[in-house]
Amino acid sequence: MPLLTVVPENCSHVLAEFDCLDPLLSALRLDSGRLKCTCLAVSRKWLALGTSAGGLHLIQREGWKQRLILTHKEGSITQVACCPHDEDFIAVATSQGLVVVWELQLERRGRPERVSVSWEHRGQAITSLCWDSSTLRVFVGDSGGKVSFLRAGSSKLGKGSAFVIFPVQTITTVDSRVVQLGYLDGRLLVSSLSRCYLCDTEREKFWRVGNKERDGEYGACFFPQSRGATVGQPPLLYCARPGSRIWEATFNGEVLSTHQFKQLLACPPVPLISYRQVLPQYNPAQKSPQSIAFPKLLYLGEQHLLTWTDSAIYIFTPQSGQVLLWAEIKDVVDIAVYRSELFCLHGNGHLSHLSLLSAERCVERLLRRESWPLAATVCCMFQHMIIPSRARKSIPIDRLEHLRSQFSSSTHLELIGQLEEVIAKLEPLDSASSSRRSSISSHESFNVLDCGIYRVISRRGSQSDEDTSSLINQSMSEEERLKEFSFGQEEDQVDHDPQGSERLESERSELGLQFHLPLSFRPKPPRIALQAVKDSVSSFVKKTTEKINTLQMNSDLWPRPDPREGGQVEVSATTAPTPEEMENELYVEMLNTETDMQELRSATERAISQIQDPLVLLEPACLRETLLEWLPVLERILGPEELGSDNASAFSNGTPPQPLRVVSPRPLPSDLLADLTQLATLYLELSCFGNQDDQRGDGAVGCTTFLRQYFFLLDQERVRRMCLLCYQEQPEVQSSFIKAMLGQTLSLTSPDPKSWPLSINLNDLKKEMELQPWSAPPLLAHLHRSVLYEKHGEVAVRSFSQFYPTIPPADVMAMAQQSHFLAYLDNLVQSRTEEQRLSFLGSLLQPESLRQDWLELALTHDAPQLSDTRTPDGKPRWHSHHFSWGYGRLLSLLIRLPADLTSKQWMAEACRSHGYWSGYLYLCCELQRRSEAFSTICQLDDISLLEEPHGVVPQTLDEWKLLIQLSQQCSGMAEPAAGLNGSSLANGSADCGRQISPENLTLRLARTVGPDRALMVLEECGVQLVLTPHSTLVCELLRVAEKRQRAIIQTMLERCDRFLWSQHA
């Protein structure tokens, strides 16, 4: 056998085929020449196979058992799609253009039925089916370019829904045949022969992805961003292009980049690991660059793209722009994927089931299946994946040695040699894991006693076994030890009380039954359990003492006195306790620990049962009394050492801050810890600190003290919300929570506080989040620890928007200055598209009162001086609406959000008092205070404010009259100085055409109702106006235009009349 070639180090994954589906096809008779499999689909539960005879076979993936066959008389099955969110529904398309949605009704043990049928594509070949990701809706594309959808009625949707027939609706018709459809979060992706289209199905809007066309079958798919720091970000979409290229675009269809894979595909293919091939070979010869048209793109796993041709399968990692692998697989017609599993349909009707795995995972599965040659082959080819220490978790060294023993040197000499080379290079687990293992290497196992003490059982034959314990004690289970102890007690009692032999015999039988049946729900008596522990500890102390005495008696270990010092060597009397004293102290300590834990558990269970009573839970006084009864037990057992049992009210006495306790002083069972967390968090939320009369003054002190002392028991997320809602004006509470959270987070890495870093870079924090998503409390603690805010201020806070929604605006508002928070909020809102900003800002306003706070902040920060926008009497200054507001975009969104009448009135008054006239005019129109709006416009003296789309346009003649009268009253005001607000001309003279004057208003009215009518309105207002030559000329032109318009209309009416009479004759 030739030597196996080692693959390059950039090859880390393989495609492996473990199962053979030929017996399944043979049982379904799909391996004959007359009946073939034509399409397939896969889900978590089903493998659906469509046939050329119109049958749809539903195979249960668990055990590969056929469950159903659905028949269709309308032609062969060409497309099939399983509903991703409800596996009781499946969509089928036939060769005659029929689309059927089936409801399987397996849960109700009913017969499958057709819940929706569409003939919209009759006579066309249906090329793609796609399910809605949240509703029972199926999208259909055909060879003519038509895209439609049909809804499925079901009794699951409510009464009567199964009897409703939803109409089939056509969405659009694209320019050529539909190649692939995709749907995600309200967006439909349509890939045709020439380009890709993106459709918003809710708003009925369409976009083209990119500007360049193409010619051929090219696929496209959505790519959800669900890993690391990209969690919560909008999905991406990828579109195939000619020449082995793929476009990467945003969720709105904007092309971000083009990935070139032509040169990258010049690498050699990775061999397929299949049971059909005993020893796969890797050919390192370079291939020529491949220019391929990718007919379809599929989302595979969590970060890969899959495509194929009739001769190979290609898997890419688009976010890094690399080729994960490609493998030569012949005659591939269609592929269906579920997570990292591939089901391939070949041209001859056969199926293959492939899995995308890392090399070490592939070896592990091959070893479980006892496929020794394949496992050894993968180990030798992928040495760089097997040798590192991280692979020891799935492939220990002993398993590889066992693999080596499965081969004979007479038949697999070369393979054995290569495998031995790999075993010789294997790295052990990392040092941290090794040190943890070495610390318990002399022990086989341990168990946890009821008192919380860990009892370690030594391994047989080890050195510690010979020195410290007895073989009989180690090999005996805990139940047998307890049984012997109980029986020994009974024998002693029989000796002292011979008359009660019958009674003791019955009790002996009951106790024997108790210990012979290992019932997990039957508790052990505390005294018996403690006696067993005492025996175990006694044996350990005895052996240890003997060992110490042996060491002391060894004269070689004693230091020899120096004769030059003179005098006699004084031998001090040892003060070490005797073995009996040590044993007694340990026993007393364990007894006290067990008693304390039993008392704490009983008090906690009693409090939990009481607060579950609605009469107590809904009455704050009773709930507070229950928690105060439980608190002294908690303080005495788990409280700090300096607190005694009589200091129950120490939280309200203004004591100095306690040290942070982020780790429990005693081991707690999980069920007890959960109950303690519920009670401790409820105690903190109710502020049960001291007397209720002094609660308002000392609440923050008591909260801080309790939080520091019992942080290891608190629910971090609930405490974070409590700090935001109840203690916004007490920063010491928020500071204590952040310090405790940071201490707990860092203690998981290093228990020594001196080794904790003083700061953290946001880039490092982002990398940590990519490895494992964080919750809000630890992330908030690290943001507080970051020194970027102290150095860069507003710039650093703006970058915090990348952590939304984990860190909401309320947390940033509590951490940063008000002006910096506005910068963060503005950056967060502007990060959304223009269509989403208004609704997104509305979702942030929880509670609704935040609108007033944020509006007040935006009106008072980075705003013009109040003296520049308002006169001393509170009226608008001339053209003061042209001043720039630093957060004008945020202000515009805040006032345009839906609100009640009271809120709008408050916002209008706030805008007027701060001189934000654009918002004030908008709110006046919303409140139907148009006269105030016209008065403000006249004082601002800008006629553009009367124009659409953002101006206030007069709608009636009365409003025009009011406006003319207001302009006449304001015309006596002094002209502004040249250059004010940047709205004057270069020579210092104001632009008269943009002023609000009776003459300019008359001209605008003339354009609306005609010059004669406008002059009549002017006379009715009592305004004596002499028009300038320019205005007179405009009026004359308007009259001429009006006459010509009337003449044209008259001529058209006469011609229409003559035409109608001629038709009548």
PDB file of C-alpha atoms in Angstrom, residues 629-821:
ATOM      1  CA  GLU A 629     -38.307  36.180  59.286  1.00  0.00           C
ATOM      2  CA  TRP A 630     -36.072  34.354  56.810  1.00  0.00           C
ATOM      3  CA  LEU A 631     -33.236  36.917  56.840  1.00  0.00           C
ATOM      4  CA  PRO A 632     -31.666  36.160  60.297  1.00  0.00           C
ATOM      5  CA  VAL A 633     -31.089  32.532  59.322  1.00  0.00           C
ATOM      6  CA  LEU A 634     -29.365  33.644  56.129  1.00  0.00           C
ATOM      7  CA  GLU A 635     -27.183  36.144  58.022  1.00  0.00           C
ATOM      8  CA  ARG A 636     -26.090  33.640  60.629  1.00  0.00           C
ATOM      9  CA  ILE A 637     -25.173  30.878  58.159  1.00  0.00           C
ATOM     10  CA  LEU A 638     -24.020  32.669  55.000  1.00  0.00           C
ATOM     11  CA  GLY A 639     -23.423  36.184  56.310  1.00  0.00           C
ATOM     12  CA  PRO A 640     -20.020  37.811  56.818  1.00  0.00           C
ATOM     13  CA  GLU A 641     -18.065  36.677  59.829  1.00  0.00           C
ATOM     14  CA  GLU A 642     -18.170  40.097  61.491  1.00  0.00           C
ATOM     15  CA  LEU A 643     -21.977  40.069  61.469  1.00  0.00           C
ATOM     16  CA  GLY A 644     -23.597  38.191  64.308  1.00  0.00           C
ATOM     17  CA  SER A 645     -27.034  36.738  64.531  1.00  0.00           C
ATOM     18  CA  ASP A 646     -28.285  39.811  66.394  1.00  0.00           C
ATOM     19  CA  ASN A 647     -27.376  42.285  63.643  1.00  0.00           C
ATOM     20  CA  ALA A 648     -30.457  41.814  61.516  1.00  0.00           C
ATOM     21  CA  SER A 649     -30.961  45.554  61.198  1.00  0.00           C
ATOM     22  CA  ALA A 650     -27.364  46.423  60.405  1.00  0.00           C
ATOM     23  CA  PHE A 651     -28.305  47.455  56.895  1.00  0.00           C
ATOM     24  CA  SER A 652     -29.981  50.664  58.014  1.00  0.00           C
ATOM     25  CA  ASN A 653     -27.377  51.837  60.557  1.00  0.00           C
ATOM     26  CA  GLY A 654     -25.051  53.540  58.084  1.00  0.00           C
ATOM     27  CA  THR A 655     -22.250  51.007  58.513  1.00  0.00           C
ATOM     28  CA  PRO A 656     -19.173  51.419  56.334  1.00  0.00           C
ATOM     29  CA  PRO A 657     -19.163  49.583  52.991  1.00  0.00           C
ATOM     30  CA  GLN A 658     -18.675  45.859  53.285  1.00  0.00           C
ATOM     31  CA  PRO A 659     -16.223  43.955  51.069  1.00  0.00           C
ATOM     32  CA  LEU A 660     -17.690  42.512  47.913  1.00  0.00           C
ATOM     33  CA  ARG A 661     -18.624  38.848  48.224  1.00  0.00           C
ATOM     34  CA  VAL A 662     -19.008  37.351  44.768  1.00  0.00           C
ATOM     35  CA  VAL A 663     -18.404  33.712  45.760  1.00  0.00           C
ATOM     36  CA  SER A 664     -20.428  31.679  48.229  1.00  0.00           C
ATOM     37  CA  PRO A 665     -18.531  30.924  51.459  1.00  0.00           C
ATOM     38  CA  ARG A 666     -20.016  27.425  51.508  1.00  0.00           C
ATOM     39  CA  PRO A 667     -20.901  24.973  48.730  1.00  0.00           C
ATOM     40  CA  LEU A 668     -24.637  25.130  48.024  1.00  0.00           C
ATOM     41  CA  PRO A 669     -26.751  22.546  46.170  1.00  0.00           C
ATOM     42  CA  SER A 670     -28.293  23.869  42.971  1.00  0.00           C
ATOM     43  CA  ASP A 671     -31.892  23.600  44.166  1.00  0.00           C
ATOM     44  CA  LEU A 672     -31.148  25.440  47.404  1.00  0.00           C
ATOM     45  CA  LEU A 673     -29.164  28.089  45.542  1.00  0.00           C
ATOM     46  CA  ALA A 674     -32.100  28.721  43.204  1.00  0.00           C
ATOM     47  CA  ASP A 675     -34.488  29.256  46.126  1.00  0.00           C
ATOM     48  CA  LEU A 676     -32.000  31.498  47.934  1.00  0.00           C
ATOM     49  CA  THR A 677     -31.540  33.562  44.774  1.00  0.00           C
ATOM     50  CA  GLN A 678     -35.281  34.072  44.468  1.00  0.00           C
ATOM     51  CA  LEU A 679     -35.685  35.184  48.090  1.00  0.00           C
ATOM     52  CA  ALA A 680     -32.571  37.367  48.213  1.00  0.00           C
ATOM     53  CA  THR A 681     -33.455  39.168  44.989  1.00  0.00           C
ATOM     54  CA  LEU A 682     -37.029  39.695  46.169  1.00  0.00           C
ATOM     55  CA  TYR A 683     -35.733  41.055  49.482  1.00  0.00           C
ATOM     56  CA  LEU A 684     -33.566  43.548  47.593  1.00  0.00           C
ATOM     57  CA  GLU A 685     -36.354  44.581  45.220  1.00  0.00           C
ATOM     58  CA  LEU A 686     -38.771  45.237  48.108  1.00  0.00           C
ATOM     59  CA  SER A 687     -36.104  47.253  49.993  1.00  0.00           C
ATOM     60  CA  CYS A 688     -36.779  45.505  53.307  1.00  0.00           C
ATOM     61  CA  PHE A 689     -34.045  47.480  55.070  1.00  0.00           C
ATOM     62  CA  GLY A 690     -34.756  48.609  58.635  1.00  0.00           C
ATOM     63  CA  ASN A 691     -37.914  50.491  59.595  1.00  0.00           C
ATOM     64  CA  GLN A 692     -40.348  51.518  56.928  1.00  0.00           C
ATOM     65  CA  ASP A 693     -40.342  55.098  58.223  1.00  0.00           C
ATOM     66  CA  ASP A 694     -36.613  55.428  57.616  1.00  0.00           C
ATOM     67  CA  GLN A 695     -36.645  53.482  54.390  1.00  0.00           C
ATOM     68  CA  ARG A 696     -36.558  56.505  52.132  1.00  0.00           C
ATOM     69  CA  GLY A 697     -33.491  57.963  53.809  1.00  0.00           C
ATOM     70  CA  ASP A 698     -31.536  54.755  54.402  1.00  0.00           C
ATOM     71  CA  GLY A 699     -32.763  52.679  51.460  1.00  0.00           C
ATOM     72  CA  ALA A 700     -29.698  53.338  49.325  1.00  0.00           C
ATOM     73  CA  VAL A 701     -27.312  52.509  52.201  1.00  0.00           C
ATOM     74  CA  GLY A 702     -29.144  49.298  53.053  1.00  0.00           C
ATOM     75  CA  CYS A 703     -29.373  48.286  49.415  1.00  0.00           C
ATOM     76  CA  THR A 704     -25.650  48.854  48.890  1.00  0.00           C
ATOM     77  CA  THR A 705     -24.718  46.892  52.014  1.00  0.00           C
ATOM     78  CA  PHE A 706     -26.971  43.935  51.220  1.00  0.00           C
ATOM     79  CA  LEU A 707     -25.786  43.919  47.604  1.00  0.00           C
ATOM     80  CA  ARG A 708     -22.141  43.786  48.674  1.00  0.00           C
ATOM     81  CA  GLN A 709     -22.658  41.062  51.260  1.00  0.00           C
ATOM     82  CA  TYR A 710     -24.910  38.692  49.279  1.00  0.00           C
ATOM     83  CA  PHE A 711     -24.125  39.392  45.633  1.00  0.00           C
ATOM     84  CA  PHE A 712     -23.357  35.704  45.050  1.00  0.00           C
ATOM     85  CA  LEU A 713     -27.052  34.955  45.700  1.00  0.00           C
ATOM     86  CA  LEU A 714     -28.631  37.685  43.545  1.00  0.00           C
ATOM     87  CA  ASP A 715     -30.158  37.492  40.086  1.00  0.00           C
ATOM     88  CA  GLN A 716     -27.877  39.822  38.143  1.00  0.00           C
ATOM     89  CA  GLU A 717     -30.352  40.838  35.448  1.00  0.00           C
ATOM     90  CA  ARG A 718     -33.092  41.688  37.949  1.00  0.00           C
ATOM     91  CA  VAL A 719     -30.656  43.686  40.050  1.00  0.00           C
ATOM     92  CA  ARG A 720     -29.557  45.625  36.970  1.00  0.00           C
ATOM     93  CA  ARG A 721     -33.153  46.555  36.145  1.00  0.00           C
ATOM     94  CA  MET A 722     -33.803  47.477  39.772  1.00  0.00           C
ATOM     95  CA  CYS A 723     -30.831  49.871  39.796  1.00  0.00           C
ATOM     96  CA  LEU A 724     -32.157  51.593  36.692  1.00  0.00           C
ATOM     97  CA  LEU A 725     -35.755  51.889  37.856  1.00  0.00           C
ATOM     98  CA  CYS A 726     -35.472  52.499  41.597  1.00  0.00           C
ATOM     99  CA  TYR A 727     -32.035  53.952  42.305  1.00  0.00           C
ATOM    100  CA  GLN A 728     -31.316  56.318  39.429  1.00  0.00           C
ATOM    101  CA  GLU A 729     -30.621  59.167  41.860  1.00  0.00           C
ATOM    102  CA  GLN A 730     -28.336  57.028  44.086  1.00  0.00           C
ATOM    103  CA  PRO A 731     -25.201  56.337  42.002  1.00  0.00           C
ATOM    104  CA  GLU A 732     -23.560  54.423  44.843  1.00  0.00           C
ATOM    105  CA  VAL A 733     -26.005  51.530  44.307  1.00  0.00           C
ATOM    106  CA  GLN A 734     -25.227  51.334  40.606  1.00  0.00           C
ATOM    107  CA  SER A 735     -21.493  51.622  41.377  1.00  0.00           C
ATOM    108  CA  SER A 736     -21.632  48.755  43.886  1.00  0.00           C
ATOM    109  CA  PHE A 737     -23.467  46.557  41.396  1.00  0.00           C
ATOM    110  CA  ILE A 738     -20.932  47.267  38.662  1.00  0.00           C
ATOM    111  CA  LYS A 739     -17.974  46.574  40.961  1.00  0.00           C
ATOM    112  CA  ALA A 740     -19.522  43.336  42.163  1.00  0.00           C
ATOM    113  CA  MET A 741     -20.329  42.256  38.626  1.00  0.00           C
ATOM    114  CA  LEU A 742     -16.817  43.042  37.477  1.00  0.00           C
ATOM    115  CA  GLY A 743     -15.323  41.199  40.429  1.00  0.00           C
ATOM    116  CA  GLN A 744     -17.376  38.101  39.710  1.00  0.00           C
ATOM    117  CA  THR A 745     -16.526  38.202  35.999  1.00  0.00           C
ATOM    118  CA  LEU A 746     -12.799  38.573  36.590  1.00  0.00           C
ATOM    119  CA  SER A 747     -12.709  36.065  39.444  1.00  0.00           C
ATOM    120  CA  LEU A 748     -13.695  33.359  36.980  1.00  0.00           C
ATOM    121  CA  THR A 749     -10.396  34.029  35.192  1.00  0.00           C
ATOM    122  CA  SER A 750      -8.106  34.842  38.112  1.00  0.00           C
ATOM    123  CA  PRO A 751      -9.037  34.498  41.794  1.00  0.00           C
ATOM    124  CA  ASP A 752      -6.371  37.034  42.800  1.00  0.00           C
ATOM    125  CA  PRO A 753      -7.746  40.607  42.585  1.00  0.00           C
ATOM    126  CA  LYS A 754      -4.212  42.011  42.247  1.00  0.00           C
ATOM    127  CA  SER A 755      -3.838  40.283  38.886  1.00  0.00           C
ATOM    128  CA  TRP A 756      -7.005  41.796  37.404  1.00  0.00           C
ATOM    129  CA  PRO A 757      -6.265  44.241  34.543  1.00  0.00           C
ATOM    130  CA  LEU A 758      -7.155  47.849  35.155  1.00  0.00           C
ATOM    131  CA  SER A 759      -8.749  48.387  31.756  1.00  0.00           C
ATOM    132  CA  ILE A 760      -9.855  46.584  28.670  1.00  0.00           C
ATOM    133  CA  ASN A 761      -9.823  47.540  25.021  1.00  0.00           C
ATOM    134  CA  LEU A 762     -13.110  47.487  23.140  1.00  0.00           C
ATOM    135  CA  ASN A 763     -11.483  45.454  20.367  1.00  0.00           C
ATOM    136  CA  ASP A 764     -10.480  42.788  22.889  1.00  0.00           C
ATOM    137  CA  LEU A 765     -13.979  42.876  24.329  1.00  0.00           C
ATOM    138  CA  LYS A 766     -15.459  42.431  20.875  1.00  0.00           C
ATOM    139  CA  LYS A 767     -13.220  39.418  20.235  1.00  0.00           C
ATOM    140  CA  GLU A 768     -14.353  37.874  23.508  1.00  0.00           C
ATOM    141  CA  MET A 769     -17.985  38.359  22.529  1.00  0.00           C
ATOM    142  CA  GLU A 770     -17.364  36.685  19.178  1.00  0.00           C
ATOM    143  CA  LEU A 771     -16.204  33.575  20.989  1.00  0.00           C
ATOM    144  CA  GLN A 772     -19.209  33.480  23.321  1.00  0.00           C
ATOM    145  CA  PRO A 773     -22.169  35.916  23.533  1.00  0.00           C
ATOM    146  CA  TRP A 774     -22.392  37.799  26.813  1.00  0.00           C
ATOM    147  CA  SER A 775     -25.365  38.913  28.838  1.00  0.00           C
ATOM    148  CA  ALA A 776     -25.919  42.523  29.821  1.00  0.00           C
ATOM    149  CA  PRO A 777     -24.459  42.581  33.393  1.00  0.00           C
ATOM    150  CA  PRO A 778     -20.875  41.371  32.636  1.00  0.00           C
ATOM    151  CA  LEU A 779     -20.704  43.387  29.418  1.00  0.00           C
ATOM    152  CA  LEU A 780     -21.872  46.496  31.259  1.00  0.00           C
ATOM    153  CA  ALA A 781     -19.226  45.904  33.921  1.00  0.00           C
ATOM    154  CA  HIS A 782     -16.454  45.724  31.315  1.00  0.00           C
ATOM    155  CA  LEU A 783     -17.697  48.889  29.610  1.00  0.00           C
ATOM    156  CA  HIS A 784     -17.478  50.657  32.966  1.00  0.00           C
ATOM    157  CA  ARG A 785     -13.946  49.296  33.383  1.00  0.00           C
ATOM    158  CA  SER A 786     -12.883  50.597  29.962  1.00  0.00           C
ATOM    159  CA  VAL A 787     -10.741  53.734  30.217  1.00  0.00           C
ATOM    160  CA  LEU A 788     -11.725  54.830  26.701  1.00  0.00           C
ATOM    161  CA  TYR A 789     -14.586  56.861  28.092  1.00  0.00           C
ATOM    162  CA  GLU A 790     -12.286  58.759  30.413  1.00  0.00           C
ATOM    163  CA  LYS A 791      -9.849  59.502  27.590  1.00  0.00           C
ATOM    164  CA  HIS A 792     -12.126  60.097  24.599  1.00  0.00           C
ATOM    165  CA  GLY A 793     -15.537  60.869  26.123  1.00  0.00           C
ATOM    166  CA  GLU A 794     -18.175  61.305  23.443  1.00  0.00           C
ATOM    167  CA  VAL A 795     -16.259  59.366  20.782  1.00  0.00           C
ATOM    168  CA  ALA A 796     -16.043  56.329  23.049  1.00  0.00           C
ATOM    169  CA  VAL A 797     -19.733  56.475  23.989  1.00  0.00           C
ATOM    170  CA  ARG A 798     -20.725  56.622  20.329  1.00  0.00           C
ATOM    171  CA  SER A 799     -18.989  53.276  19.803  1.00  0.00           C
ATOM    172  CA  PHE A 800     -21.165  51.673  22.503  1.00  0.00           C
ATOM    173  CA  SER A 801     -24.013  51.482  19.985  1.00  0.00           C
ATOM    174  CA  GLN A 802     -22.401  48.322  18.557  1.00  0.00           C
ATOM    175  CA  PHE A 803     -23.392  46.481  21.748  1.00  0.00           C
ATOM    176  CA  TYR A 804     -27.130  47.137  21.319  1.00  0.00           C
ATOM    177  CA  PRO A 805     -29.487  45.414  22.184  1.00  0.00           C
ATOM    178  CA  THR A 806     -27.387  43.710  24.885  1.00  0.00           C
ATOM    179  CA  ILE A 807     -26.721  47.128  26.409  1.00  0.00           C
ATOM    180  CA  PRO A 808     -29.893  49.276  26.128  1.00  0.00           C
ATOM    181  CA  PRO A 809     -29.818  53.103  26.169  1.00  0.00           C
ATOM    182  CA  ALA A 810     -30.952  53.209  29.795  1.00  0.00           C
ATOM    183  CA  ASP A 811     -27.653  51.638  30.924  1.00  0.00           C
ATOM    184  CA  VAL A 812     -25.597  54.049  28.833  1.00  0.00           C
ATOM    185  CA  MET A 813     -27.613  56.975  30.208  1.00  0.00           C
ATOM    186  CA  ALA A 814     -26.801  55.908  33.753  1.00  0.00           C
ATOM    187  CA  MET A 815     -23.104  55.577  32.925  1.00  0.00           C
ATOM    188  CA  ALA A 816     -22.314  58.586  30.696  1.00  0.00           C
ATOM    189  CA  GLN A 817     -22.848  62.326  30.829  1.00  0.00           C
ATOM    190  CA  GLN A 818     -26.042  63.706  29.364  1.00  0.00           C
ATOM    191  CA  SER A 819     -24.364  65.351  26.380  1.00  0.00           C
ATOM    192  CA  HIS A 820     -22.426  62.167  25.632  1.00  0.00           C
ATOM    193  CA  PHE A 821     -25.570  60.075  25.956  1.00  0.00           C
TER     194      PHE A 821
END
